[in-house]
PDB file of C-alpha atoms in Angstrom:
ATOM      1  CA  MET W   1      10.421 -11.115 -12.734  1.00 53.00           C
ATOM      2  CA  LYS W   2       9.461  -7.804 -14.330  1.00 48.00           C
ATOM      3  CA  ASN W   3       8.639  -9.414 -17.694  1.00 51.00           C
ATOM      4  CA  HIS W   4       6.438 -11.969 -15.969  1.00 51.00           C
ATOM      5  CA  VAL W   5       4.608  -9.242 -14.061  1.00 46.00           C
ATOM      6  CA  ASN W   6       4.223  -7.185 -17.220  1.00 48.00           C
ATOM      7  CA  GLU W   7       2.499 -10.089 -18.964  1.00 51.00           C
ATOM      8  CA  LEU W   8       0.151 -10.559 -16.029  1.00 44.00           C
ATOM      9  CA  ALA W   9      -0.611  -6.849 -16.002  1.00 44.00           C
ATOM     10  CA  VAL W  10      -1.664  -6.933 -19.661  1.00 42.00           C
ATOM     11  CA  GLN W  11      -3.854  -9.993 -19.078  1.00 43.00           C
ATOM     12  CA  ALA W  12      -5.564  -8.391 -16.098  1.00 40.00           C
ATOM     13  CA  ALA W  13      -5.789  -4.832 -17.361  1.00 40.00           C
ATOM     14  CA  ASN W  14      -9.583  -4.886 -17.368  1.00 40.00           C
ATOM     15  CA  TYR W  15      -9.897  -6.495 -13.912  1.00 38.00           C
ATOM     16  CA  LEU W  16     -12.185  -4.497 -12.307  1.00 37.00           C
ATOM     17  CA  GLY W  17       9.510  13.937   4.400  1.00 39.00           C
ATOM     18  CA  LYS W  18      11.710  12.761   6.737  1.00 40.00           C
ATOM     19  CA  GLY W  19      10.441  15.592   8.958  1.00 37.00           C
ATOM     20  CA  VAL W  20       8.945  14.234  12.169  1.00 34.00           C
ATOM     21  CA  LYS W  21       6.641  17.211  12.590  1.00 40.00           C
ATOM     22  CA  LYS W  22       5.258  17.041   9.066  1.00 45.00           C
ATOM     23  CA  PRO W  23       2.994  14.295   7.713  1.00 49.00           C
ATOM     24  CA  ARG W  24       4.531  12.424   4.800  1.00 50.00           C
ATOM     25  CA  PHE W  25       1.442  12.922   2.709  1.00 50.00           C
ATOM     26  CA  LYS W  26      -1.811  14.798   2.823  1.00 50.00           C
ATOM     27  CA  THR W  27      -4.561  12.996   4.723  1.00 48.00           C
ATOM     28  CA  PRO W  28      -5.973  10.457   2.229  1.00 47.00           C
ATOM     29  CA  THR W  29      -9.490  10.756   3.616  1.00 44.00           C
ATOM     30  CA  LYS W  30      -9.597  14.380   2.494  1.00 46.00           C
ATOM     31  CA  ASN W  31      -7.577  14.203  -0.705  1.00 51.00           C
ATOM     32  CA  LYS W  32      -8.122  12.030  -3.735  1.00 70.00           C
ATOM     33  CA  VAL W  33      -5.146   9.808  -4.387  1.00 78.00           C
ATOM     34  CA  LYS W  34      -3.942   9.395  -7.942  1.00 82.00           C
ATOM     35  CA  ASN W  35      -1.682   6.462  -7.207  1.00 90.00           C
ATOM     36  CA  ARG W  36      -2.554   4.249  -4.239  1.00 91.00           C
ATOM     37  CA  ILE W  37      -0.071   1.541  -5.198  1.00 94.00           C
ATOM     38  CA  LEU W  38       2.931   3.861  -5.233  1.00 94.00           C
ATOM     39  CA  MET W  39       1.729   5.311  -1.925  1.00 92.00           C
ATOM     40  CA  ALA W  40       1.225   1.815  -0.488  1.00 93.00           C
ATOM     41  CA  VAL W  41       4.735   0.712  -1.468  1.00 94.00           C
ATOM     42  CA  LEU W  42       6.239   3.787   0.169  1.00 93.00           C
ATOM     43  CA  TYR W  43       4.261   3.035   3.325  1.00 90.00           C
ATOM     44  CA  GLY W  44       4.999  -0.686   3.265  1.00 88.00           C
ATOM     45  CA  THR W  45       8.730  -0.141   2.916  1.00 87.00           C
ATOM     46  CA  ASN W  46       8.794   2.809   5.345  1.00 84.00           C
ATOM     47  CA  THR W  47      10.263   5.004   2.615  1.00 89.00           C
ATOM     48  CA  LYS W  48       9.862   8.737   3.159  1.00 89.00           C
ATOM     49  CA  ILE W  49       8.616  10.809   0.238  1.00 91.00           C
ATOM     50  CA  SER W  50      11.605  13.105   0.735  1.00 92.00           C
ATOM     51  CA  GLU W  51      13.955  10.116   0.395  1.00 93.00           C
ATOM     52  CA  LEU W  52      12.332   9.087  -2.879  1.00 95.00           C
ATOM     53  CA  ALA W  53      12.499  12.643  -4.205  1.00 95.00           C
ATOM     54  CA  GLU W  54      16.180  12.903  -3.323  1.00 96.00           C
ATOM     55  CA  GLN W  55      17.057   9.629  -5.055  1.00 95.00           C
ATOM     56  CA  ILE W  56      15.121  10.583  -8.194  1.00 96.00           C
ATOM     57  CA  GLY W  57      16.519  14.114  -8.221  1.00 96.00           C
ATOM     58  CA  VAL W  58      13.283  16.103  -7.883  1.00 96.00           C
ATOM     59  CA  THR W  59      11.719  18.279  -5.211  1.00 95.00           C
ATOM     60  CA  ARG W  60       9.590  16.795  -2.451  1.00 94.00           C
ATOM     61  CA  ARG W  61       6.636  18.732  -3.847  1.00 94.00           C
ATOM     62  CA  ALA W  62       7.078  17.115  -7.251  1.00 95.00           C
ATOM     63  CA  ALA W  63       7.163  13.660  -5.658  1.00 94.00           C
ATOM     64  CA  ILE W  64       3.993  14.390  -3.692  1.00 93.00           C
ATOM     65  CA  ALA W  65       2.309  15.380  -6.956  1.00 93.00           C
ATOM     66  CA  TRP W  66       2.938  11.841  -8.250  1.00 93.00           C
ATOM     67  CA  ILE W  67       0.760  10.567  -5.417  1.00 91.00           C
ATOM     68  CA  TYR W  68      -2.107  13.044  -5.719  1.00 89.00           C
ATOM     69  CA  GLU W  69      -2.110  14.661  -9.137  1.00 88.00           C
ATOM     70  CA  SER W  70      -0.501  12.903 -12.084  1.00 87.00           C
ATOM     71  CA  ASN W  71       1.937  10.188 -12.997  1.00 90.00           C
ATOM     72  CA  PRO W  72       5.609  11.110 -13.401  1.00 94.00           C
ATOM     73  CA  SER W  73       7.268  11.146 -16.789  1.00 95.00           C
ATOM     74  CA  VAL W  74       8.172   7.824 -18.387  1.00 95.00           C
ATOM     75  CA  ALA W  75      11.819   8.439 -17.530  1.00 96.00           C
ATOM     76  CA  ASN W  76      11.024   9.104 -13.880  1.00 97.00           C
ATOM     77  CA  GLN W  77       8.713   6.101 -13.733  1.00 96.00           C
ATOM     78  CA  ALA W  78      11.685   3.936 -14.694  1.00 97.00           C
ATOM     79  CA  LYS W  79      13.846   5.579 -12.017  1.00 97.00           C
ATOM     80  CA  ILE W  80      11.188   5.093  -9.341  1.00 97.00           C
ATOM     81  CA  ALA W  81      10.773   1.449 -10.308  1.00 96.00           C
ATOM     82  CA  GLU W  82      14.516   0.935  -9.965  1.00 96.00           C
ATOM     83  CA  VAL W  83      14.722   2.700  -6.603  1.00 95.00           C
ATOM     84  CA  LEU W  84      11.769   0.815  -5.097  1.00 95.00           C
ATOM     85  CA  ASN W  85      12.543  -2.459  -6.915  1.00 94.00           C
ATOM     86  CA  PHE W  86       9.000  -2.809  -8.223  1.00 95.00           C
ATOM     87  CA  PRO W  87       7.929  -2.996 -11.889  1.00 96.00           C
ATOM     88  CA  LYS W  88       6.641   0.331 -13.175  1.00 95.00           C
ATOM     89  CA  GLU W  89       3.595  -1.483 -14.601  1.00 94.00           C
ATOM     90  CA  VAL W  90       2.655  -2.295 -11.019  1.00 95.00           C
ATOM     91  CA  LEU W  91       3.592   1.028  -9.409  1.00 94.00           C
ATOM     92  CA  PHE W  92       1.657   2.964 -12.032  1.00 92.00           C
ATOM     93  CA  TYR W  93      -1.205   0.563 -12.639  1.00 89.00           C
ATOM     94  CA  GLU W  94      -3.817   2.648 -14.413  1.00 80.00           C
ATOM     95  CA  HIS W  95      -6.749   1.731 -12.160  1.00 70.00           C
ATOM     96  CA  SER W  96      -5.109   2.478  -8.829  1.00 61.00           C
ATOM     97  CA  GLY W  97      -7.019   5.638  -7.841  1.00 59.00           C
ATOM     98  CA  GLN W  98      -9.101   5.532  -4.673  1.00 54.00           C
ATOM     99  CA  GLU W  99     -11.984   7.718  -5.785  1.00 52.00           C
ATOM    100  CA  LYS W 100     -14.510   4.874  -5.646  1.00 65.00           C
ATOM    101  CA  ILE W 101     -13.125   3.135  -2.554  1.00 77.00           C
ATOM    102  CA  GLU W 102     -15.449   3.331   0.431  1.00 82.00           C
ATOM    103  CA  ILE W 103     -14.768   1.911   3.878  1.00 90.00           C
ATOM    104  CA  PRO W 104     -18.178   0.760   5.166  1.00 92.00           C
ATOM    105  CA  PHE W 105     -17.045   0.270   8.748  1.00 93.00           C
ATOM    106  CA  GLU W 106     -15.193   2.253  11.385  1.00 93.00           C
ATOM    107  CA  SER W 107     -11.528   1.413  11.701  1.00 93.00           C
ATOM    108  CA  VAL W 108      -8.181   2.938  12.612  1.00 91.00           C
ATOM    109  CA  VAL W 109      -4.935   1.322  11.513  1.00 87.00           C
ATOM    110  CA  HIS W 110      -2.965  -0.166  14.407  1.00 82.00           C
ATOM    111  CA  GLN W 111       0.761   0.331  13.950  1.00 73.00           C
ATOM    112  CA  GLY W 112       1.510  -2.679  16.141  1.00 74.00           C
ATOM    113  CA  PHE W 113       1.272  -4.944  13.091  1.00 75.00           C
ATOM    114  CA  LEU W 114       4.493  -3.364  11.857  1.00 73.00           C
ATOM    115  CA  GLY W 115       6.405  -5.038  14.666  1.00 70.00           C
ATOM    116  CA  ASP W 116       6.918  -8.153  12.540  1.00 75.00           C
ATOM    117  CA  LYS W 117       8.524  -8.522   9.129  1.00 86.00           C
ATOM    118  CA  ILE W 118       6.291  -7.523   6.227  1.00 90.00           C
ATOM    119  CA  LYS W 119       6.177  -9.862   3.231  1.00 93.00           C
ATOM    120  CA  ASN W 120       3.166  -8.556   1.324  1.00 95.00           C
ATOM    121  CA  VAL W 121       4.275  -4.952   1.107  1.00 94.00           C
ATOM    122  CA  ILE W 122       1.429  -3.723  -1.091  1.00 95.00           C
ATOM    123  CA  LEU W 123      -1.314  -5.241   1.069  1.00 96.00           C
ATOM    124  CA  ALA W 124       0.283  -3.825   4.226  1.00 93.00           C
ATOM    125  CA  GLY W 125       0.636  -0.425   2.589  1.00 92.00           C
ATOM    126  CA  LEU W 126      -2.980  -0.372   1.460  1.00 93.00           C
ATOM    127  CA  MET W 127      -4.117  -1.003   5.016  1.00 92.00           C
ATOM    128  CA  ILE W 128      -2.274   2.184   5.994  1.00 90.00           C
ATOM    129  CA  VAL W 129      -3.392   4.166   2.939  1.00 89.00           C
ATOM    130  CA  HIS W 130      -7.023   3.511   3.865  1.00 90.00           C
ATOM    131  CA  ASN W 131      -6.444   3.710   7.629  1.00 90.00           C
ATOM    132  CA  ILE W 132      -7.747   0.159   8.175  1.00 94.00           C
ATOM    133  CA  ASN W 133      -6.958  -2.081  11.125  1.00 94.00           C
ATOM    134  CA  HIS W 134      -6.667  -5.409   9.293  1.00 95.00           C
ATOM    135  CA  PRO W 135      -8.637  -7.448  11.892  1.00 96.00           C
ATOM    136  CA  ASP W 136     -11.586  -5.102  11.287  1.00 96.00           C
ATOM    137  CA  LEU W 137     -11.483  -5.818   7.551  1.00 97.00           C
ATOM    138  CA  ALA W 138     -11.261  -9.561   8.184  1.00 97.00           C
ATOM    139  CA  GLU W 139     -14.305  -9.394  10.431  1.00 97.00           C
ATOM    140  CA  TYR W 140     -16.214  -7.307   7.886  1.00 97.00           C
ATOM    141  CA  LEU W 141     -15.519  -9.933   5.214  1.00 97.00           C
ATOM    142  CA  GLY W 142     -16.818 -12.646   7.528  1.00 97.00           C
ATOM    143  CA  TYR W 143     -13.585 -14.266   8.701  1.00 97.00           C
ATOM    144  CA  SER W 144     -11.492 -14.603  11.829  1.00 97.00           C
ATOM    145  CA  ARG W 145      -9.836 -11.360  12.908  1.00 96.00           C
ATOM    146  CA  ALA W 146      -6.467 -13.084  12.510  1.00 95.00           C
ATOM    147  CA  LEU W 147      -7.071 -13.711   8.796  1.00 97.00           C
ATOM    148  CA  PHE W 148      -4.518 -11.275   7.407  1.00 96.00           C
ATOM    149  CA  ARG W 149      -1.586 -11.943   9.724  1.00 94.00           C
ATOM    150  CA  PRO W 150      -0.147 -14.838   7.671  1.00 95.00           C
ATOM    151  CA  HIS W 151      -0.838 -12.919   4.464  1.00 95.00           C
ATOM    152  CA  LEU W 152       1.030  -9.836   5.656  1.00 94.00           C
ATOM    153  CA  HIS W 153       3.865 -11.397   7.630  1.00 92.00           C
ATOM    154  CA  GLU W 154       4.403 -14.808   6.033  1.00 93.00           C
ATOM    155  CA  GLY W 155       3.379 -14.142   2.464  1.00 94.00           C
ATOM    156  CA  ARG W 156       0.751 -16.855   2.429  1.00 95.00           C
ATOM    157  CA  ILE W 157      -1.609 -16.905  -0.528  1.00 97.00           C
ATOM    158  CA  PRO W 158      -5.243 -17.362   0.569  1.00 97.00           C
ATOM    159  CA  PRO W 159      -7.836 -19.426  -1.317  1.00 97.00           C
ATOM    160  CA  ASP W 160      -9.270 -17.895  -4.468  1.00 97.00           C
ATOM    161  CA  GLU W 161     -12.520 -16.990  -2.714  1.00 97.00           C
ATOM    162  CA  ILE W 162     -10.715 -14.830  -0.156  1.00 97.00           C
ATOM    163  CA  GLN W 163      -8.410 -13.325  -2.776  1.00 97.00           C
ATOM    164  CA  ASP W 164     -11.446 -12.335  -4.804  1.00 97.00           C
ATOM    165  CA  GLN W 165     -13.132 -10.641  -1.839  1.00 97.00           C
ATOM    166  CA  VAL W 166     -10.016  -8.713  -0.816  1.00 97.00           C
ATOM    167  CA  CYS W 167      -9.174  -7.673  -4.371  1.00 95.00           C
ATOM    168  CA  LYS W 168     -12.704  -6.451  -5.018  1.00 93.00           C
ATOM    169  CA  PHE W 169     -12.675  -4.525  -1.744  1.00 94.00           C
ATOM    170  CA  PHE W 170      -9.457  -2.682  -2.611  1.00 93.00           C
ATOM    171  CA  LYS W 171     -10.189  -2.658  -6.375  1.00 91.00           C
ATOM    172  CA  ILE W 172      -6.713  -4.017  -7.041  1.00 92.00           C
ATOM    173  CA  PRO W 173      -6.337  -7.232  -9.109  1.00 94.00           C
ATOM    174  CA  PRO W 174      -4.710 -10.382  -7.693  1.00 95.00           C
ATOM    175  CA  HIS W 175      -1.759 -10.203 -10.065  1.00 94.00           C
ATOM    176  CA  ILE W 176      -0.704  -7.189  -7.988  1.00 95.00           C
ATOM    177  CA  LEU W 177      -2.157  -7.803  -4.534  1.00 96.00           C
ATOM    178  CA  TYR W 178      -1.252 -11.489  -4.203  1.00 97.00           C
ATOM    179  CA  ASN W 179       1.679 -11.894  -6.565  1.00 96.00           C
ATOM    180  CA  GLN W 180       4.555 -13.675  -4.813  1.00 95.00           C
ATOM    181  CA  ASP W 181       6.997 -12.195  -7.331  1.00 95.00           C
ATOM    182  CA  LEU W 182       6.282  -8.836  -5.685  1.00 94.00           C
ATOM    183  CA  PHE W 183       6.731 -10.014  -2.105  1.00 94.00           C
ATOM    184  CA  GLY W 184       9.742  -8.910  -0.119  1.00 89.00           C
ATOM    185  CA  GLU W 185      10.944  -9.054   3.444  1.00 86.00           C
ATOM    186  CA  VAL W 186      10.808  -5.643   5.033  1.00 84.00           C
ATOM    187  CA  ASN W 187      11.760  -5.250   8.662  1.00 75.00           C
ATOM    188  CA  PHE W 188      11.120  -2.154  10.711  1.00 69.00           C
ATOM    189  CA  SER W 189       9.551  -1.721  14.090  1.00 63.00           C
ATOM    190  CA  ALA W 190       6.472   0.258  14.986  1.00 60.00           C
ATOM    191  CA  LYS W 191       8.797   2.712  16.767  1.00 63.00           C
ATOM    192  CA  GLU W 192      10.682   3.329  13.520  1.00 63.00           C
ATOM    193  CA  PHE W 193       7.465   4.020  11.664  1.00 61.00           C
ATOM    194  CA  ARG W 194       6.523   7.674  11.529  1.00 53.00           C
ATOM    195  CA  PRO W 195       2.747   8.029  11.258  1.00 48.00           C
ATOM    196  CA  TYR W 196       1.490   9.595   8.034  1.00 45.00           C
ATOM    197  CA  PHE W 197      -1.705  10.932   9.529  1.00 40.00           C
ATOM    198  CA  ARG W 198      -1.985  13.636  12.157  1.00 37.00           C
ATOM    199  CA  HIS W 199      -4.848  11.611  13.597  1.00 37.00           C
ATOM    200  CA  GLY W 200      -6.093   8.085  13.682  1.00 43.00           C
ATOM    201  CA  ILE W 201      -3.179   5.666  13.968  1.00 44.00           C
ATOM    202  CA  ARG W 202      -3.249   3.771  17.236  1.00 50.00           C
ATOM    203  CA  LYS W 203      -0.080   2.770  18.996  1.00 47.00           C
ATOM    204  CA  SER W 204       0.479  -0.811  20.009  1.00 44.00           C
ATOM    205  CA  ARG W 205      -0.395  -1.699  23.583  1.00 40.00           C
ATOM    206  CA  LYS W 206       2.416  -4.229  23.703  1.00 39.00           C
TER     207      LYS W 206
END
């Protein structure tokens, strides 16, 4: 799988704390993110930054720096890829910064969508990274508000036209955002999810 993803990455290179009282990361709206994909995978798998740091053998502060400041060493990239079971070429895709990402509509991520299994981990994680309620994004793109549910929870691949719109919005190429080789089956409830932001995330009304 990793070799296949690596080949796709080369072809598309020019496309485009466990602590309850502490946020896992700094608030993305106020801090530039060096690596949105790594952050999205941590979100999408409900992996705490402190857990990753412990498994790699570094401090929590060092792990946070991988999100906001600079990529880890080549050796640590390999370790992170093994721990998260994602190719390092995907986790550390060179164009994954969010500096030019703008959200042209008001939205607050709704943690209720975490109540079902997550198949497209990266897409789910990006919704949280950017604090987007996925029905709001669907509506902004001109589709039904239920557009993303089968993408997130069933791993369905949308038509090329929709893929292109979503990938351009997030500035992440389809070989990463809609690659079935990268899909998983992550199960955790909204109650098990510890919000990353001190503000903004709405609780499910269910």
